Amino acid sequence: MMKKYALDKLVICNNCHTVHQKIPLHQGGKALCSRCDAVIYRQDDTIIEKTLAITLTAFISLLIAFQSTILTININGLEQSLTLTSLFVVILENEQYLIAVMLVFLIVIFPLMILLSLLTILTLMKLKKSGYLVKRLLILLAYILPWSMVDIFFISILVAMVKLFDYAKIELGIAFGAFILTLILDIFITKNISFYELWNQHDTIYGETHVKEK
Amino acid sequence: MIRYMEKHMSKRNKLLLCPICEAVNIDTGKEILCRRCHSKIYKPKRIAYHKTLAFLITAMILYIPANLYPILINKQFGVQSESTILGGIMHLWESGSYPVALIILVASVFVPLLKFLFITYLLISTKYNVNSSRVDKHKLFHITEAIGSWSMVDVFVVAILSVLIHFSGIQIYPGVGATAFALMVFFTMLSALSFDTRLIKKEE
Ligand SMILES: [Zn+2]
Ligand SMILES: [Zn+2]
């Protein structure tokens, strides 16, 4: 068992996999990798509250983005609007089932799941409750994180706009702004708290459960 | 307030990072259960290797129909025209949208090829102990992970256009190429995600 606890004093850089010894930091300090300069962890006592506020805003703005009009085009008086609902209606009408399934997971289910689990994790951490659920959600988060493509979807909207620019008048909707807000907040969340730090918080709040359960 | 961390040199080859919770684990060479999150983090190496290879080959095969079949079908008053990915890029280029043409060219043509090359290189170099620094390979692996989803841009664009250009006279549909392309991106991502970073480590 002694050896296992000794491992907690070590940290491996996620970027270049160099092994380091952990050092204590002052409030607001950062620990950088000595080999590749990547930030490995930080010390910030208000990190949970801050990230919780940003995540909640991001979640609400993503819901707005899903429910309102992204953009409307006008070609010689003929109008057509792009919303998430119209996207799925048309794709299913065209019988592109595989694309519909991929779209629904990559731009709706996974992004919502990520923000919702992050919200739950941070709220429970703040209340110092249900360590087991927090742990399950952190593991879930690691699996779905690479599969969110809201950012790529937004870039695709921009590309589609450029393609239509010569033929149509384009009017932007509320969802367009909501997408931008969500993406900016998303960058803030990833800059604010890393996965490593979330697990660190889990360990300090609920105690280390590194001994095997079974 | 920035402080560099002291490097820990002893027994570093035996330590590895849990890809799920980033805890430090001891490499026993066999299947490992992470000591913090209890995930099965590393499978026997041969299996991990073949899994990555299988996903990679599937993706490479799908790359062919993804480029040969039309990604977009355009119906104008009963007249049907089709365009492949390369055709679409050429059309954009001719119409003067150079930046967008370049974005699509990089995202749809170069990124998948680059990913195939990266993963193949990683697999070959870890199998035959090609000499190059460990840091480079981890960086390469990170780039591969990060650029993967960019290839979906073209599929999303076609989906969006099929909603907007949906009039009685003129309509746009996604073609077979779009489905093949989406599947190709999916399998390339699976291949990169299933790559066992322990394979990089061992050869030192
Ligand atoms: Zn590093
Ligand atoms: Zn773990």
PDB file of C-alpha atoms in Angstrom, chain A residues 29-203:
ATOM      1  CA  GLY A  29      -0.304  29.658  -9.081  1.00  0.00           C
ATOM      2  CA  LYS A  30       0.247  27.310 -12.004  1.00  0.00           C
ATOM      3  CA  ALA A  31       2.463  24.257 -12.356  1.00  0.00           C
ATOM      4  CA  LEU A  32       4.052  23.907 -15.786  1.00  0.00           C
ATOM      5  CA  CYS A  33       5.658  20.898 -17.427  1.00  0.00           C
ATOM      6  CA  SER A  34       9.443  21.247 -17.416  1.00  0.00           C
ATOM      7  CA  ARG A  35       9.675  19.622 -20.813  1.00  0.00           C
ATOM      8  CA  CYS A  36       6.871  21.085 -22.920  1.00  0.00           C
ATOM      9  CA  ASP A  37       5.548  24.051 -20.839  1.00  0.00           C
ATOM     10  CA  ALA A  38       1.969  22.749 -20.771  1.00  0.00           C
ATOM     11  CA  VAL A  39      -0.051  23.747 -17.682  1.00  0.00           C
ATOM     12  CA  ILE A  40      -0.442  20.625 -15.548  1.00  0.00           C
ATOM     13  CA  TYR A  41      -2.409  21.929 -12.597  1.00  0.00           C
ATOM     14  CA  ARG A  42      -3.360  25.145 -10.809  1.00  0.00           C
ATOM     15  CA  GLN A  43      -4.259  26.313  -7.353  1.00  0.00           C
ATOM     16  CA  ASP A  44      -7.508  28.274  -7.251  1.00  0.00           C
ATOM     17  CA  ASP A  45      -9.870  28.111  -4.270  1.00  0.00           C
ATOM     18  CA  THR A  46     -12.855  29.550  -6.117  1.00  0.00           C
ATOM     19  CA  ILE A  47     -12.519  27.322  -9.175  1.00  0.00           C
ATOM     20  CA  ILE A  48     -15.724  25.327  -8.545  1.00  0.00           C
ATOM     21  CA  GLU A  49     -17.992  28.371  -8.133  1.00  0.00           C
ATOM     22  CA  LYS A  50     -16.476  30.151 -11.145  1.00  0.00           C
ATOM     23  CA  THR A  51     -16.705  27.147 -13.441  1.00  0.00           C
ATOM     24  CA  LEU A  52     -20.222  26.352 -12.230  1.00  0.00           C
ATOM     25  CA  ALA A  53     -21.444  29.822 -13.198  1.00  0.00           C
ATOM     26  CA  ILE A  54     -19.859  29.645 -16.657  1.00  0.00           C
ATOM     27  CA  THR A  55     -21.130  26.096 -17.289  1.00  0.00           C
ATOM     28  CA  LEU A  56     -24.696  27.045 -16.355  1.00  0.00           C
ATOM     29  CA  THR A  57     -24.635  29.997 -18.780  1.00  0.00           C
ATOM     30  CA  ALA A  58     -23.176  27.788 -21.518  1.00  0.00           C
ATOM     31  CA  PHE A  59     -25.903  25.194 -20.940  1.00  0.00           C
ATOM     32  CA  ILE A  60     -28.711  27.755 -21.189  1.00  0.00           C
ATOM     33  CA  SER A  61     -27.268  29.364 -24.308  1.00  0.00           C
ATOM     34  CA  LEU A  62     -26.894  25.933 -25.948  1.00  0.00           C
ATOM     35  CA  LEU A  63     -30.577  25.219 -25.234  1.00  0.00           C
ATOM     36  CA  ILE A  64     -31.478  28.547 -26.862  1.00  0.00           C
ATOM     37  CA  ALA A  65     -29.261  27.689 -29.844  1.00  0.00           C
ATOM     38  CA  PHE A  66     -31.141  24.435 -30.281  1.00  0.00           C
ATOM     39  CA  GLN A  67     -34.583  25.989 -30.132  1.00  0.00           C
ATOM     40  CA  SER A  68     -34.461  29.147 -32.195  1.00  0.00           C
ATOM     41  CA  THR A  69     -33.649  30.070 -35.783  1.00  0.00           C
ATOM     42  CA  ILE A  70     -29.990  29.912 -36.798  1.00  0.00           C
ATOM     43  CA  LEU A  71     -30.438  31.802 -40.049  1.00  0.00           C
ATOM     44  CA  THR A  72     -32.968  32.578 -42.752  1.00  0.00           C
ATOM     45  CA  ILE A  73     -32.169  32.861 -46.426  1.00  0.00           C
ATOM     46  CA  ASN A  74     -34.163  34.741 -49.014  1.00  0.00           C
ATOM     47  CA  ILE A  75     -33.834  33.908 -52.707  1.00  0.00           C
ATOM     48  CA  ASN A  76     -36.016  36.161 -54.881  1.00  0.00           C
ATOM     49  CA  GLY A  77     -38.705  36.327 -52.214  1.00  0.00           C
ATOM     50  CA  LEU A  78     -38.602  32.633 -51.335  1.00  0.00           C
ATOM     51  CA  GLU A  79     -37.667  32.130 -47.687  1.00  0.00           C
ATOM     52  CA  GLN A  80     -36.155  29.161 -45.912  1.00  0.00           C
ATOM     53  CA  SER A  81     -35.029  28.959 -42.264  1.00  0.00           C
ATOM     54  CA  LEU A  82     -32.456  26.757 -40.639  1.00  0.00           C
ATOM     55  CA  THR A  83     -33.295  25.460 -37.173  1.00  0.00           C
ATOM     56  CA  LEU A  84     -32.193  22.266 -35.519  1.00  0.00           C
ATOM     57  CA  THR A  85     -35.700  20.853 -35.937  1.00  0.00           C
ATOM     58  CA  SER A  86     -35.858  21.662 -39.646  1.00  0.00           C
ATOM     59  CA  LEU A  87     -32.401  20.082 -40.020  1.00  0.00           C
ATOM     60  CA  PHE A  88     -33.611  16.739 -38.687  1.00  0.00           C
ATOM     61  CA  VAL A  89     -36.968  16.887 -40.488  1.00  0.00           C
ATOM     62  CA  VAL A  90     -35.284  17.394 -43.873  1.00  0.00           C
ATOM     63  CA  ILE A  91     -32.550  14.809 -43.302  1.00  0.00           C
ATOM     64  CA  LEU A  92     -35.113  12.191 -42.279  1.00  0.00           C
ATOM     65  CA  GLU A  93     -37.300  13.139 -45.259  1.00  0.00           C
ATOM     66  CA  ASN A  94     -34.289  12.471 -47.487  1.00  0.00           C
ATOM     67  CA  GLU A  95     -33.859   9.114 -45.724  1.00  0.00           C
ATOM     68  CA  GLN A  96     -30.295   9.866 -44.642  1.00  0.00           C
ATOM     69  CA  TYR A  97     -30.699   7.905 -41.429  1.00  0.00           C
ATOM     70  CA  LEU A  98     -27.033   7.376 -40.658  1.00  0.00           C
ATOM     71  CA  ILE A  99     -26.243  11.074 -41.028  1.00  0.00           C
ATOM     72  CA  ALA A 100     -29.276  11.885 -38.851  1.00  0.00           C
ATOM     73  CA  VAL A 101     -28.061   9.542 -36.094  1.00  0.00           C
ATOM     74  CA  MET A 102     -24.514  10.923 -36.225  1.00  0.00           C
ATOM     75  CA  LEU A 103     -25.782  14.512 -36.168  1.00  0.00           C
ATOM     76  CA  VAL A 104     -28.118  13.920 -33.246  1.00  0.00           C
ATOM     77  CA  PHE A 105     -25.309  12.415 -31.166  1.00  0.00           C
ATOM     78  CA  LEU A 106     -22.458  14.727 -32.209  1.00  0.00           C
ATOM     79  CA  ILE A 107     -24.267  18.051 -31.970  1.00  0.00           C
ATOM     80  CA  VAL A 108     -27.165  17.449 -29.569  1.00  0.00           C
ATOM     81  CA  ILE A 109     -26.866  14.499 -27.187  1.00  0.00           C
ATOM     82  CA  PHE A 110     -23.123  14.519 -26.419  1.00  0.00           C
ATOM     83  CA  PRO A 111     -22.767  18.313 -26.018  1.00  0.00           C
ATOM     84  CA  LEU A 112     -25.836  18.436 -23.732  1.00  0.00           C
ATOM     85  CA  MET A 113     -24.603  15.415 -21.768  1.00  0.00           C
ATOM     86  CA  ILE A 114     -21.170  16.992 -21.296  1.00  0.00           C
ATOM     87  CA  LEU A 115     -22.549  20.275 -19.962  1.00  0.00           C
ATOM     88  CA  LEU A 116     -25.192  18.533 -17.823  1.00  0.00           C
ATOM     89  CA  SER A 117     -22.705  16.139 -16.230  1.00  0.00           C
ATOM     90  CA  LEU A 118     -20.264  18.976 -15.619  1.00  0.00           C
ATOM     91  CA  LEU A 119     -23.079  20.957 -13.963  1.00  0.00           C
ATOM     92  CA  THR A 120     -23.992  17.982 -11.762  1.00  0.00           C
ATOM     93  CA  ILE A 121     -20.362  17.255 -10.878  1.00  0.00           C
ATOM     94  CA  LEU A 122     -19.635  20.856  -9.873  1.00  0.00           C
ATOM     95  CA  THR A 123     -22.897  21.256  -7.923  1.00  0.00           C
ATOM     96  CA  LEU A 124     -22.321  18.026  -5.979  1.00  0.00           C
ATOM     97  CA  MET A 125     -18.707  19.026  -5.323  1.00  0.00           C
ATOM     98  CA  LYS A 126     -19.899  22.371  -3.987  1.00  0.00           C
ATOM     99  CA  LEU A 127     -22.358  20.576  -1.673  1.00  0.00           C
ATOM    100  CA  LYS A 128     -19.726  17.906  -0.879  1.00  0.00           C
ATOM    101  CA  LYS A 129     -22.269  15.158  -1.593  1.00  0.00           C
ATOM    102  CA  SER A 130     -22.516  11.834  -3.491  1.00  0.00           C
ATOM    103  CA  GLY A 131     -18.866  11.083  -4.182  1.00  0.00           C
ATOM    104  CA  TYR A 132     -19.783   7.904  -6.021  1.00  0.00           C
ATOM    105  CA  LEU A 133     -22.020   9.680  -8.550  1.00  0.00           C
ATOM    106  CA  VAL A 134     -19.372  12.355  -9.123  1.00  0.00           C
ATOM    107  CA  LYS A 135     -16.824   9.669  -9.872  1.00  0.00           C
ATOM    108  CA  ARG A 136     -19.152   7.873 -12.331  1.00  0.00           C
ATOM    109  CA  LEU A 137     -19.894  11.165 -14.103  1.00  0.00           C
ATOM    110  CA  LEU A 138     -16.199  12.073 -14.334  1.00  0.00           C
ATOM    111  CA  ILE A 139     -15.525   8.727 -16.009  1.00  0.00           C
ATOM    112  CA  LEU A 140     -18.492   9.232 -18.363  1.00  0.00           C
ATOM    113  CA  LEU A 141     -17.171  12.697 -19.204  1.00  0.00           C
ATOM    114  CA  ALA A 142     -13.793  11.279 -20.247  1.00  0.00           C
ATOM    115  CA  TYR A 143     -15.489   8.970 -22.739  1.00  0.00           C
ATOM    116  CA  ILE A 144     -17.835  11.497 -24.382  1.00  0.00           C
ATOM    117  CA  LEU A 145     -15.566  14.553 -24.408  1.00  0.00           C
ATOM    118  CA  PRO A 146     -13.912  13.782 -27.792  1.00  0.00           C
ATOM    119  CA  TRP A 147     -17.323  13.294 -29.435  1.00  0.00           C
ATOM    120  CA  SER A 148     -18.837  16.764 -29.132  1.00  0.00           C
ATOM    121  CA  MET A 149     -18.840  18.662 -32.429  1.00  0.00           C
ATOM    122  CA  VAL A 150     -20.777  21.870 -31.774  1.00  0.00           C
ATOM    123  CA  ASP A 151     -17.707  23.878 -32.809  1.00  0.00           C
ATOM    124  CA  ILE A 152     -17.378  22.031 -36.110  1.00  0.00           C
ATOM    125  CA  PHE A 153     -21.116  22.464 -36.716  1.00  0.00           C
ATOM    126  CA  PHE A 154     -20.761  26.222 -36.255  1.00  0.00           C
ATOM    127  CA  ILE A 155     -17.871  26.356 -38.725  1.00  0.00           C
ATOM    128  CA  SER A 156     -20.063  24.405 -41.145  1.00  0.00           C
ATOM    129  CA  ILE A 157     -22.794  27.042 -40.792  1.00  0.00           C
ATOM    130  CA  LEU A 158     -20.228  29.709 -41.750  1.00  0.00           C
ATOM    131  CA  VAL A 159     -19.041  27.678 -44.760  1.00  0.00           C
ATOM    132  CA  ALA A 160     -22.642  27.133 -45.914  1.00  0.00           C
ATOM    133  CA  MET A 161     -23.240  30.896 -45.622  1.00  0.00           C
ATOM    134  CA  VAL A 162     -20.242  31.652 -47.853  1.00  0.00           C
ATOM    135  CA  LYS A 163     -21.539  29.150 -50.423  1.00  0.00           C
ATOM    136  CA  LEU A 164     -24.943  30.869 -50.479  1.00  0.00           C
ATOM    137  CA  PHE A 165     -23.684  34.434 -50.368  1.00  0.00           C
ATOM    138  CA  ASP A 166     -23.941  35.066 -54.102  1.00  0.00           C
ATOM    139  CA  TYR A 167     -27.470  33.718 -54.510  1.00  0.00           C
ATOM    140  CA  ALA A 168     -29.328  34.632 -51.365  1.00  0.00           C
ATOM    141  CA  LYS A 169     -29.957  37.319 -48.795  1.00  0.00           C
ATOM    142  CA  ILE A 170     -28.956  35.914 -45.406  1.00  0.00           C
ATOM    143  CA  GLU A 171     -30.491  37.000 -42.124  1.00  0.00           C
ATOM    144  CA  LEU A 172     -28.955  35.743 -38.888  1.00  0.00           C
ATOM    145  CA  GLY A 173     -31.186  34.461 -36.089  1.00  0.00           C
ATOM    146  CA  ILE A 174     -30.942  34.312 -32.312  1.00  0.00           C
ATOM    147  CA  ALA A 175     -29.460  30.812 -32.348  1.00  0.00           C
ATOM    148  CA  PHE A 176     -26.485  32.084 -34.365  1.00  0.00           C
ATOM    149  CA  GLY A 177     -25.496  34.386 -31.504  1.00  0.00           C
ATOM    150  CA  ALA A 178     -26.299  31.692 -28.941  1.00  0.00           C
ATOM    151  CA  PHE A 179     -23.898  29.283 -30.709  1.00  0.00           C
ATOM    152  CA  ILE A 180     -21.117  31.887 -30.577  1.00  0.00           C
ATOM    153  CA  LEU A 181     -21.761  32.492 -26.861  1.00  0.00           C
ATOM    154  CA  THR A 182     -21.740  28.758 -26.111  1.00  0.00           C
ATOM    155  CA  LEU A 183     -18.447  28.275 -27.946  1.00  0.00           C
ATOM    156  CA  ILE A 184     -16.763  31.218 -26.187  1.00  0.00           C
ATOM    157  CA  LEU A 185     -17.939  29.948 -22.777  1.00  0.00           C
ATOM    158  CA  ASP A 186     -16.746  26.476 -23.709  1.00  0.00           C
ATOM    159  CA  ILE A 187     -13.238  27.833 -24.296  1.00  0.00           C
ATOM    160  CA  PHE A 188     -13.424  29.515 -20.865  1.00  0.00           C
ATOM    161  CA  ILE A 189     -14.426  26.242 -19.205  1.00  0.00           C
ATOM    162  CA  THR A 190     -11.538  24.289 -20.733  1.00  0.00           C
ATOM    163  CA  LYS A 191      -9.114  27.089 -19.868  1.00  0.00           C
ATOM    164  CA  ASN A 192     -10.475  27.303 -16.342  1.00  0.00           C
ATOM    165  CA  ILE A 193     -10.434  23.723 -15.256  1.00  0.00           C
ATOM    166  CA  SER A 194      -8.675  20.677 -16.642  1.00  0.00           C
ATOM    167  CA  PHE A 195      -9.655  17.094 -16.232  1.00  0.00           C
ATOM    168  CA  TYR A 196      -6.732  16.527 -13.944  1.00  0.00           C
ATOM    169  CA  GLU A 197      -7.895  19.349 -11.686  1.00  0.00           C
ATOM    170  CA  LEU A 198     -11.460  17.985 -11.571  1.00  0.00           C
ATOM    171  CA  TRP A 199     -10.114  14.644 -10.343  1.00  0.00           C
ATOM    172  CA  ASN A 200      -7.879  16.449  -7.857  1.00  0.00           C
ATOM    173  CA  GLN A 201     -10.936  18.259  -6.481  1.00  0.00           C
ATOM    174  CA  HIS A 202     -12.730  14.931  -6.280  1.00  0.00           C
ATOM    175  CA  ASP A 203      -9.870  13.477  -4.245  1.00  0.00           C
TER     176      ASP A 203
END
